[in-house]
XYZ file of C-alpha atoms in Angstrom:
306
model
C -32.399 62.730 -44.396
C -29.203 64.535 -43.202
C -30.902 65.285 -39.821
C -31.960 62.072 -38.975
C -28.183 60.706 -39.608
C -26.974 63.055 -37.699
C -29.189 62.116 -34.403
C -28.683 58.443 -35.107
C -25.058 58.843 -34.960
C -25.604 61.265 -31.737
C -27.475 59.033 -30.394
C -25.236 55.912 -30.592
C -22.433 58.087 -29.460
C -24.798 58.541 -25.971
C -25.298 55.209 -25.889
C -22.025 54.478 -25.688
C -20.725 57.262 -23.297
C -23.706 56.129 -20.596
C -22.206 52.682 -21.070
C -18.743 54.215 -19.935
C -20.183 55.600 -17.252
C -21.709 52.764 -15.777
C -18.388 51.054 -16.274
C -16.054 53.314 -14.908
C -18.424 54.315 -11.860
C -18.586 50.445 -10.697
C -14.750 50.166 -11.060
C -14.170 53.318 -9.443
C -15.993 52.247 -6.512
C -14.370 48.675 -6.468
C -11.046 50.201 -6.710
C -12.078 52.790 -3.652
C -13.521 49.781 -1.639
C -10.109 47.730 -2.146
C -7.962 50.923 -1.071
C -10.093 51.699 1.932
C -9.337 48.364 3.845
C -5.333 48.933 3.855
C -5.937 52.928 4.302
C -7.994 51.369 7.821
C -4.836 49.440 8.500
C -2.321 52.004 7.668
C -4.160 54.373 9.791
C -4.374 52.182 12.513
C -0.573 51.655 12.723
C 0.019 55.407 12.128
C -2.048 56.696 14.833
C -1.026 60.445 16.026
C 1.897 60.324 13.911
C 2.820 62.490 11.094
C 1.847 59.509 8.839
C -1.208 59.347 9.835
C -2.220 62.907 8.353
C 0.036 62.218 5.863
C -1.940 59.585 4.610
C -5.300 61.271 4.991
C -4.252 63.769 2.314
C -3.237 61.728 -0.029
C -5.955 59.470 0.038
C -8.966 61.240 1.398
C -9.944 62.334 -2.484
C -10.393 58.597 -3.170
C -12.725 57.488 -0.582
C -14.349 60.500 0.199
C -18.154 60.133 1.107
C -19.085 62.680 -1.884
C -16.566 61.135 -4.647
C -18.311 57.697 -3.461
C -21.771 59.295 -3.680
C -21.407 61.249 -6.695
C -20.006 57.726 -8.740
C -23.477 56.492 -7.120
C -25.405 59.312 -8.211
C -23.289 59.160 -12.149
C -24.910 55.631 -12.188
C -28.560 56.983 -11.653
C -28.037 59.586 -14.246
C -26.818 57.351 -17.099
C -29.499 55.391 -16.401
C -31.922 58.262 -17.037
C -29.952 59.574 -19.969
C -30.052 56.235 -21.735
C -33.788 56.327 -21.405
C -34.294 60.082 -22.684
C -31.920 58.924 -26.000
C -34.242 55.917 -26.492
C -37.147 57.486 -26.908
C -35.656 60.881 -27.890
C -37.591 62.721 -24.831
C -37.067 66.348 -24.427
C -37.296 66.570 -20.852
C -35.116 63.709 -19.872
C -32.059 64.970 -21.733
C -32.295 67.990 -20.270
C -32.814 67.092 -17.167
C -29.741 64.876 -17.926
C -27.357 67.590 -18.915
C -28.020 69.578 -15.877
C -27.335 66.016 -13.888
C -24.120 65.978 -15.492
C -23.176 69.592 -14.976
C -24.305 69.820 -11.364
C -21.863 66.056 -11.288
C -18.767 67.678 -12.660
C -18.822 71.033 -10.799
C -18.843 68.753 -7.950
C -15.991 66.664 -9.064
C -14.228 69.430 -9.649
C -14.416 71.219 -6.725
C -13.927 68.202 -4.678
C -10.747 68.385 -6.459
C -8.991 71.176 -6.312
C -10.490 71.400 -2.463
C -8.583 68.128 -0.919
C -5.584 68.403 -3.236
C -2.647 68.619 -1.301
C 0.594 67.065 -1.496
C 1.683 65.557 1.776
C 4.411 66.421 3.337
C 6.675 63.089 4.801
C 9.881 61.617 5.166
C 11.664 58.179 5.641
C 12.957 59.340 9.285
C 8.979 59.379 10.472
C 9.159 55.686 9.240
C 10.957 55.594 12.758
C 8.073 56.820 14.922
C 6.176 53.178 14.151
C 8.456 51.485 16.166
C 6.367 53.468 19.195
C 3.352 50.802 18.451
C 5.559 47.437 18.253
C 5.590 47.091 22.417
C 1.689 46.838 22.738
C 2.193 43.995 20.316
C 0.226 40.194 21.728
C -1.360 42.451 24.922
C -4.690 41.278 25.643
C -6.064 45.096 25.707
C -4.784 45.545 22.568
C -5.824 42.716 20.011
C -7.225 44.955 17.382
C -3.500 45.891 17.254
C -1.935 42.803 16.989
C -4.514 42.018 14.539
C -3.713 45.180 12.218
C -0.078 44.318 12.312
C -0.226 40.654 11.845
C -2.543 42.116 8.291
C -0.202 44.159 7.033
C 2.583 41.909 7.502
C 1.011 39.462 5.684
C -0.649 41.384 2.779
C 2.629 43.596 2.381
C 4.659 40.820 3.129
C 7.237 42.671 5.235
C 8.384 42.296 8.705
C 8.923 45.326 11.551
C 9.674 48.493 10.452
C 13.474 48.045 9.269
C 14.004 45.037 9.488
C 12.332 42.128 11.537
C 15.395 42.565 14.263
C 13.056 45.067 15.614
C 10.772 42.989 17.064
C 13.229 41.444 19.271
C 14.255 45.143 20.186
C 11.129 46.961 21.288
C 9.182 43.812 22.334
C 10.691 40.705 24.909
C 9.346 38.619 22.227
C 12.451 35.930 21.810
C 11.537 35.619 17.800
C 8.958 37.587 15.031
C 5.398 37.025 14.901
C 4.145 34.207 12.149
C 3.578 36.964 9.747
C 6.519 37.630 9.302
C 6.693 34.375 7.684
C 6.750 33.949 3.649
C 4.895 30.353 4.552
C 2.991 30.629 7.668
C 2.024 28.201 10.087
C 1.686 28.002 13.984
C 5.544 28.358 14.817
C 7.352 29.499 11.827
C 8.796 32.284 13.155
C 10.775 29.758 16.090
C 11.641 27.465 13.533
C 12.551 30.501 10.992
C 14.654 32.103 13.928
C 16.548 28.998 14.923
C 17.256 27.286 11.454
C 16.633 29.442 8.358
C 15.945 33.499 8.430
C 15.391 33.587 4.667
C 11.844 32.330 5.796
C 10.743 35.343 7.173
C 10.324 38.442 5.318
C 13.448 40.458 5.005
C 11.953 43.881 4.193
C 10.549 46.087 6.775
C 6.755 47.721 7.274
C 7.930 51.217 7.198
C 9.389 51.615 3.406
C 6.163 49.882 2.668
C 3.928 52.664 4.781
C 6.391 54.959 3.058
C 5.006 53.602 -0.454
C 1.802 53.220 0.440
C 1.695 57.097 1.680
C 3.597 58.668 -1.560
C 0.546 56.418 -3.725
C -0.003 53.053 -4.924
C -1.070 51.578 -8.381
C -4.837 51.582 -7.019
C -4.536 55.392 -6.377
C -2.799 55.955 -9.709
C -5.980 54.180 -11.460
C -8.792 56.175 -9.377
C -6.895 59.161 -10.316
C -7.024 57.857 -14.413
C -10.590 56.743 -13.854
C -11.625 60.691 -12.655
C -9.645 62.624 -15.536
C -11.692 59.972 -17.586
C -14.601 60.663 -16.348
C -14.739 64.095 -16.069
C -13.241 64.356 -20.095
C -16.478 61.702 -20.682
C -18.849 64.121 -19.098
C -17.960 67.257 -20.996
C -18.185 65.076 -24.104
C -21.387 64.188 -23.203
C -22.841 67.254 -22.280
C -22.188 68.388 -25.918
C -23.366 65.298 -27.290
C -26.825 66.156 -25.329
C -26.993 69.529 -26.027
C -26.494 69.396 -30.177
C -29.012 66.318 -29.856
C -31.975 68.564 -27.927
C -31.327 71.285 -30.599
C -31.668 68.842 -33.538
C -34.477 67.112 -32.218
C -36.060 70.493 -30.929
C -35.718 71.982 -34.646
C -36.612 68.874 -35.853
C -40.072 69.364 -34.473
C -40.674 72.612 -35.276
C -39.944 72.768 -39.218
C -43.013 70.811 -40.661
C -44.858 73.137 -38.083
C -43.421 75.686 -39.894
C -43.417 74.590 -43.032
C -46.992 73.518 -42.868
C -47.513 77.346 -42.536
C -45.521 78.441 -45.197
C -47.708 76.397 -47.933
C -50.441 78.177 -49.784
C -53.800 76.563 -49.371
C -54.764 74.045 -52.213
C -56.950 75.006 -55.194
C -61.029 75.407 -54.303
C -62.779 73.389 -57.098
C -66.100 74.128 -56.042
C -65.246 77.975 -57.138
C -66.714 78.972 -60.529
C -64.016 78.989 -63.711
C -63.562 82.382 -64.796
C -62.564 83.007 -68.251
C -60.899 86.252 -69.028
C -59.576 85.555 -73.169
C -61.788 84.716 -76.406
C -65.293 83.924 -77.089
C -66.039 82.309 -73.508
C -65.061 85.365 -71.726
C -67.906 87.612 -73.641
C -70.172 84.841 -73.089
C -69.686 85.074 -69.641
C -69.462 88.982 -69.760
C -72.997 89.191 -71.498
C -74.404 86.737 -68.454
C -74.292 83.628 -70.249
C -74.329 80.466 -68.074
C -74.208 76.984 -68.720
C -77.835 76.370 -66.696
C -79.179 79.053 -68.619
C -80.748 77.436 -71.623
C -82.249 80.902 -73.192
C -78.673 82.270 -73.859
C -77.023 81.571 -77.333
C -73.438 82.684 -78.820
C -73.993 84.325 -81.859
C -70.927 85.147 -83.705
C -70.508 88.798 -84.631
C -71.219 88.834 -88.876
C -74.234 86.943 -88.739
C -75.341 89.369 -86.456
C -74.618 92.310 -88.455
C -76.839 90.745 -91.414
C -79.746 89.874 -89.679
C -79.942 93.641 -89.507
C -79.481 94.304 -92.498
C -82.179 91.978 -94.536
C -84.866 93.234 -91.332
């Protein structure tokens, strides 16, 4: 009765870890998803710069091809190891513990193999401005395009300060993204009446941010220490549950051949104490009709009166 406790409890506590995985895979990559549409921007506006490798490192552990394919993989495998604690299947547990080791040797190297802490400063910040004069060229839209996005989702304007614009372009105002509340002409209208409409922080502390880690990177990073401490748990989870249900199986096998045999009643009685025994010694049966107990002093008179 203790045993079968024991592996309900392990296997609720499966159960429950397999839901964790499903849920921390899908968020991990949601989160990765989010991150790699401004890492595309920022590397677009950092192109052959020292930000540019600057940002590689510190975000290529996040949307890495084998972090995104192992959180795909993690999914398969809790699937499977869901199924092997439902119907308490030998072969499907282990085959799901060797998943999950193969998983977090992988995690782990992936690790320890693309940590590195980049190496930047605020004075690179400068090297942007090298980008600003290609801004509104027709050959170069998918610029204009990238810094018109950041602008807007960072809500910031040039690299110091929107000034810069007018300084490395012969653009007379800002681009309307530099706006707080765009529409066509802001900037003009911005520039001649009211600067507090445009965006008074620059791009480049922003890239500087962005670089050093953002709140999304700080959750992927949670999400991984999470799942690797969930993985571990459930690899000991599995393993205690195959040896319970593996022992499980093999005691009434064993204890089956352990019991002596029952009791033949088809064997004849044999009585070794009192009258019955001599009757039996002296070949008395109960089919044999010829046969007669005859006590021992009646005996001895009979031969005495013949």
């Amino acid at each position: 009765m203790a045993r079968e406790d024991a592996v309900r409890c392990l296997r609720c506590l499966l159960y429950a870890l397999n839901l964790l995985f499903w849920l921390m895979s899908a968020c991990v990559l949601g989160v990765a998803a989010w991150i790699r549409d401004s890492l595309n921007t920022v590397l677009t506006l950092t192109a052959h710069t020292r930000l540019e490798e600057a940002a590689v490192l510190t975000y290529s552990p996040a949307v890495h091809p084998v972090i995104i394919a192992v959180c795909c993989f993690l999914i398969i495998v809790a699937m499977v190891g869901y199924c092997g604690t439902l119907k308490c299947n030998l072969l499907l547990l282990s085959w799901y513990f060797g998943s999950l080791l193969v998983i977090f040797c992988v995690e782990l190297a992936s690790a320890v193999w693309t940590y590195d802490e980049p190496s930047v400063q605020r004075s690179d910040m400068i090297s942007l401005k090298s980008r600003m004069p290609n801004y509104g060229l027709q050959r170069y839209q998918w610029l204009t395009h990238t810094w018109n996005s950041f602008q807007t989702e960072f809500k910031c304007c040039g690299v110091i300060y929107f000034t810069d614009w007018l300084e490395m372009t012969e653009m007379e105002w800002p681009p309307d993204s530099c706006c707080s509340n765009q529409y066509p002409g802001c900037a003009r209208h911005a520039h001649y009446h009211d600067l507090s409409d445009l965006h008074q922080e620059g791009c480049g502390p922003k890239i500087y941010s962005f670089i050093r880690g953002t709140k999304q990177l700080q959750v992927l990073r949670f999400l991984g220490v999470s799942i690797g401490v969930a993985q571990i748990l459930a690899m000991a989870l599995t393993l205690t549950l195959l040896w319970a249900l593996y022992y499980g199986r093999q005691s009434p096998e064993m204890d089956s051949m352990t019991q002596p045999p029952p009791p033949d009643d088809s064997a004849p009685l044999t009585v070794t104490h009192g009258p019955s025994a001599e009757a039996s010694q002296s070949g008395c049966t109960r089919t044999n009709k010829s046969c007669t107990n005859v006590p021992h002093d009646h005996q001895f008179e009979m031969e005495r009166l013949s």
